[in-house]
Amino acid sequence: GQQVMQIPQYQHVQEGEDFTTYCNSSTTLSNIQWYKQRPGGHPVFLIQLVKSGEVKKQKRLTFQFGEAKKNSSLHITATQTTDVGTYFCADSSGGSNYKLTFGKGTLLTVNP
Amino acid sequence: DADVTQTPRNRITKTGKRIMLECSQTKGHDRMYWYRQDPGLGLRLIYYSFDVKDINKGEISDGYSVSRQAQAKFSLSLESAIPNQTALYFCATSDPGQGAGGELFFGEGSRLTVL
């Protein structure tokens, strides 16, 4: 699979502030999945983006797939302490839809 | 009960010992995976299996082997453990015919420490 670069590596915010993590690739991605891992937990699937320019929302979370399908972002509006965790993007452009290559993740901490 | 179960959850062992991490699932998925997680490095694929007769190396398979004993069981072995194999190991399953397609369902993880 190809490399997906995820930034920032860490982000600390005050509760109520917004948060964004970015996933970038030098080549075109087939689709992007996003996962959340709570401290001490296991990764849990959030969403999959497939189409160029796609935007999906889940309550305070907004997921975008770039027009060129080379980048994606996850934006959280008005963070809460329950948002704490590591957010991973994962690419399945390695010729198969079933072998994901994960970014290194963004660790979000929220100060109450 | 968890759909994807890993045993043991924690193991401390010594350099040179053989270790087996086991994974079983009740989701009925054909595809199973072993990932390794290290701080700051994300999740890296060790091995994956699309069915009982199919085993494939991932990006970091050296020093590891796997066995797919049945559709529901996928074991990861370290024949001779070394300290840099200290990590958190995750088993995962997927079935693109259901849900979002390709979504991975992870086990709770097995934390391995090699002294």
XYZ file of C-alpha atoms in Angstrom:
227
model
C 0.000 0.000 0.000
C 1.017 3.562 -0.456
C 2.015 5.974 2.246
C -0.528 8.239 3.824
C 0.827 11.155 5.807
C -1.286 12.352 8.696
C -0.878 15.679 10.453
C -0.630 16.890 13.090
C 0.788 14.087 15.219
C -0.611 15.666 18.375
C -3.238 18.295 19.094
C -4.281 19.680 22.445
C -7.370 21.853 22.623
C -9.610 23.470 25.166
C -13.049 21.987 25.376
C -15.288 23.810 22.945
C -12.551 24.539 20.424
C -12.564 22.996 16.979
C -10.112 20.340 15.802
C -8.965 19.181 12.380
C -6.693 16.352 11.312
C -5.443 15.917 7.758
C -4.474 12.908 5.711
C -2.368 13.413 2.590
C -1.030 11.206 -0.163
C 1.261 11.883 -3.113
C -0.847 9.596 -5.274
C -4.540 9.169 -5.856
C -6.405 7.305 -3.159
C -9.095 4.782 -3.925
C -11.014 5.406 -0.751
C -10.338 6.636 2.754
C -11.546 5.230 6.012
C -11.363 6.978 9.373
C -11.013 5.254 12.732
C -10.991 6.434 16.330
C -9.043 4.762 19.101
C -9.815 5.774 22.652
C -6.950 5.610 25.169
C -6.420 1.972 26.098
C -8.916 0.836 23.495
C -8.964 -0.542 19.999
C -9.580 1.283 16.712
C -13.230 1.708 15.836
C -14.470 2.499 12.349
C -16.018 5.923 11.876
C -16.651 6.351 8.160
C -15.575 5.603 4.617
C -15.234 8.156 1.827
C -15.190 6.998 -1.766
C -16.141 9.826 -4.109
C -14.094 12.831 -5.151
C -15.125 15.890 -3.131
C -17.328 13.823 -0.851
C -18.417 15.386 2.435
C -20.075 13.400 5.199
C -21.220 14.487 8.624
C -21.761 12.629 11.845
C -23.105 15.038 14.456
C -20.109 17.287 15.260
C -17.734 15.398 12.947
C -17.278 16.411 9.316
C -15.298 14.245 6.917
C -14.055 15.458 3.551
C -12.382 13.790 0.598
C -10.393 16.081 -1.674
C -11.393 16.762 -5.246
C -8.225 15.074 -6.499
C -8.648 12.215 -4.008
C -5.195 12.864 -2.610
C -6.226 14.205 0.746
C -8.886 13.930 3.372
C -9.759 15.685 6.589
C -11.702 15.127 9.764
C -13.053 18.196 11.501
C -14.630 18.184 14.948
C -16.718 21.193 15.916
C -16.797 22.259 19.558
C -14.740 19.422 20.994
C -15.840 17.572 24.094
C -13.829 15.464 26.507
C -15.395 12.395 24.943
C -13.561 13.217 21.708
C -10.205 12.362 23.297
C -8.319 9.673 21.438
C -6.230 8.950 18.383
C -7.779 9.446 14.973
C -6.425 7.379 12.092
C -7.013 7.606 8.405
C -6.557 4.463 6.351
C -6.111 3.993 2.642
C -7.029 0.917 0.658
C -5.475 1.889 -2.658
C -3.069 -1.046 -2.700
C -5.027 -2.863 -5.336
C -7.444 -4.356 -2.873
C -10.285 -2.995 -0.831
C -9.368 -5.226 2.071
C -5.828 -4.347 2.989
C -5.702 -1.006 4.685
C -2.627 1.162 5.096
C -2.968 3.371 8.127
C -1.592 6.822 8.761
C 0.325 7.314 11.986
C -2.626 8.977 13.631
C -3.386 12.242 15.401
C -3.669 12.141 19.165
C -6.289 14.595 20.396
C -6.387 15.666 24.004
C -9.087 17.970 25.337
C -8.704 20.165 28.385
C -12.036 20.499 30.217
C -19.155 -11.027 24.377
C -16.705 -9.475 21.928
C -17.077 -10.434 18.263
C -13.287 -10.548 17.850
C -11.455 -12.094 20.787
C -7.714 -12.052 21.342
C -5.753 -14.122 23.825
C -3.706 -13.455 25.796
C -4.499 -9.800 26.470
C -1.137 -9.288 28.105
C 2.057 -11.310 27.999
C 5.551 -10.758 29.275
C 8.181 -13.071 27.887
C 11.917 -13.365 27.467
C 14.105 -13.039 24.432
C 14.236 -16.247 22.429
C 10.935 -17.673 23.629
C 8.210 -18.778 21.257
C 4.966 -16.900 21.622
C 1.567 -17.437 20.042
C -1.184 -14.845 19.973
C -4.596 -16.195 19.157
C -7.583 -14.573 17.552
C -11.083 -15.921 17.148
C -14.147 -14.260 15.682
C -17.867 -14.872 15.655
C -18.647 -12.412 12.869
C -18.464 -15.016 10.119
C -15.963 -12.926 8.163
C -13.580 -14.529 5.711
C -10.874 -11.894 5.963
C -8.628 -11.653 8.988
C -5.602 -9.502 9.730
C -2.836 -9.006 12.238
C -1.602 -5.478 12.878
C 1.103 -4.190 15.150
C 0.851 -0.820 16.904
C 3.831 1.108 18.222
C 3.649 4.620 19.698
C 3.921 7.216 16.952
C 3.984 4.606 14.188
C 0.320 3.860 13.766
C -0.892 0.420 12.753
C 1.310 -1.706 10.538
C 0.101 -4.836 8.788
C 1.929 -8.063 9.618
C -0.098 -10.755 7.836
C -3.543 -11.105 6.361
C -5.733 -13.950 5.185
C -8.673 -13.814 2.810
C -9.792 -17.361 3.537
C -8.544 -20.536 5.184
C -6.243 -21.405 2.281
C -4.968 -17.880 1.692
C -2.132 -16.307 3.680
C -0.369 -13.103 2.665
C 2.545 -11.160 4.053
C 2.035 -7.580 5.097
C 4.597 -4.822 5.324
C 6.403 -6.137 8.419
C 6.166 -9.946 8.325
C 9.802 -10.733 9.161
C 10.085 -12.554 12.488
C 6.410 -13.566 12.445
C 4.366 -16.453 11.136
C 0.637 -17.126 11.065
C -1.782 -20.001 10.909
C -5.403 -19.870 9.744
C -6.807 -22.928 11.478
C -10.409 -22.247 10.521
C -12.514 -19.409 9.179
C -12.937 -18.173 12.724
C -9.344 -18.545 13.941
C -6.138 -16.782 12.972
C -3.006 -17.139 15.093
C 0.182 -15.089 15.081
C 3.458 -16.664 16.202
C 6.791 -15.243 17.153
C 9.194 -18.166 16.816
C 11.988 -16.497 18.755
C 10.848 -13.278 20.369
C 13.150 -10.274 20.486
C 12.777 -7.011 22.446
C 11.879 -4.892 19.426
C 8.774 -7.035 19.003
C 7.435 -5.449 22.154
C 4.215 -3.842 20.958
C 0.442 -3.892 21.010
C -0.933 -6.427 18.547
C -4.390 -6.231 17.025
C -6.376 -8.832 15.181
C -9.059 -7.565 12.825
C -11.688 -8.949 10.483
C -13.555 -7.593 7.505
C -16.280 -8.572 5.107
C -16.834 -6.107 2.268
C -20.189 -7.667 1.556
C -21.557 -6.069 4.698
C -21.578 -2.632 6.194
C -19.337 -0.002 4.664
C -17.258 -2.484 2.690
C -13.756 -3.208 3.873
C -14.468 -1.830 7.337
C -12.184 -3.491 9.871
C -13.489 -4.845 13.167
C -10.690 -4.981 15.719
C -10.141 -7.157 18.737
C -9.243 -5.673 22.090
C -5.526 -6.098 21.497
C -2.706 -8.198 22.943
C 0.067 -6.331 24.679
C 3.358 -8.187 24.370
C 6.522 -7.302 26.250
C 9.752 -9.052 25.376
C 12.505 -8.683 27.960
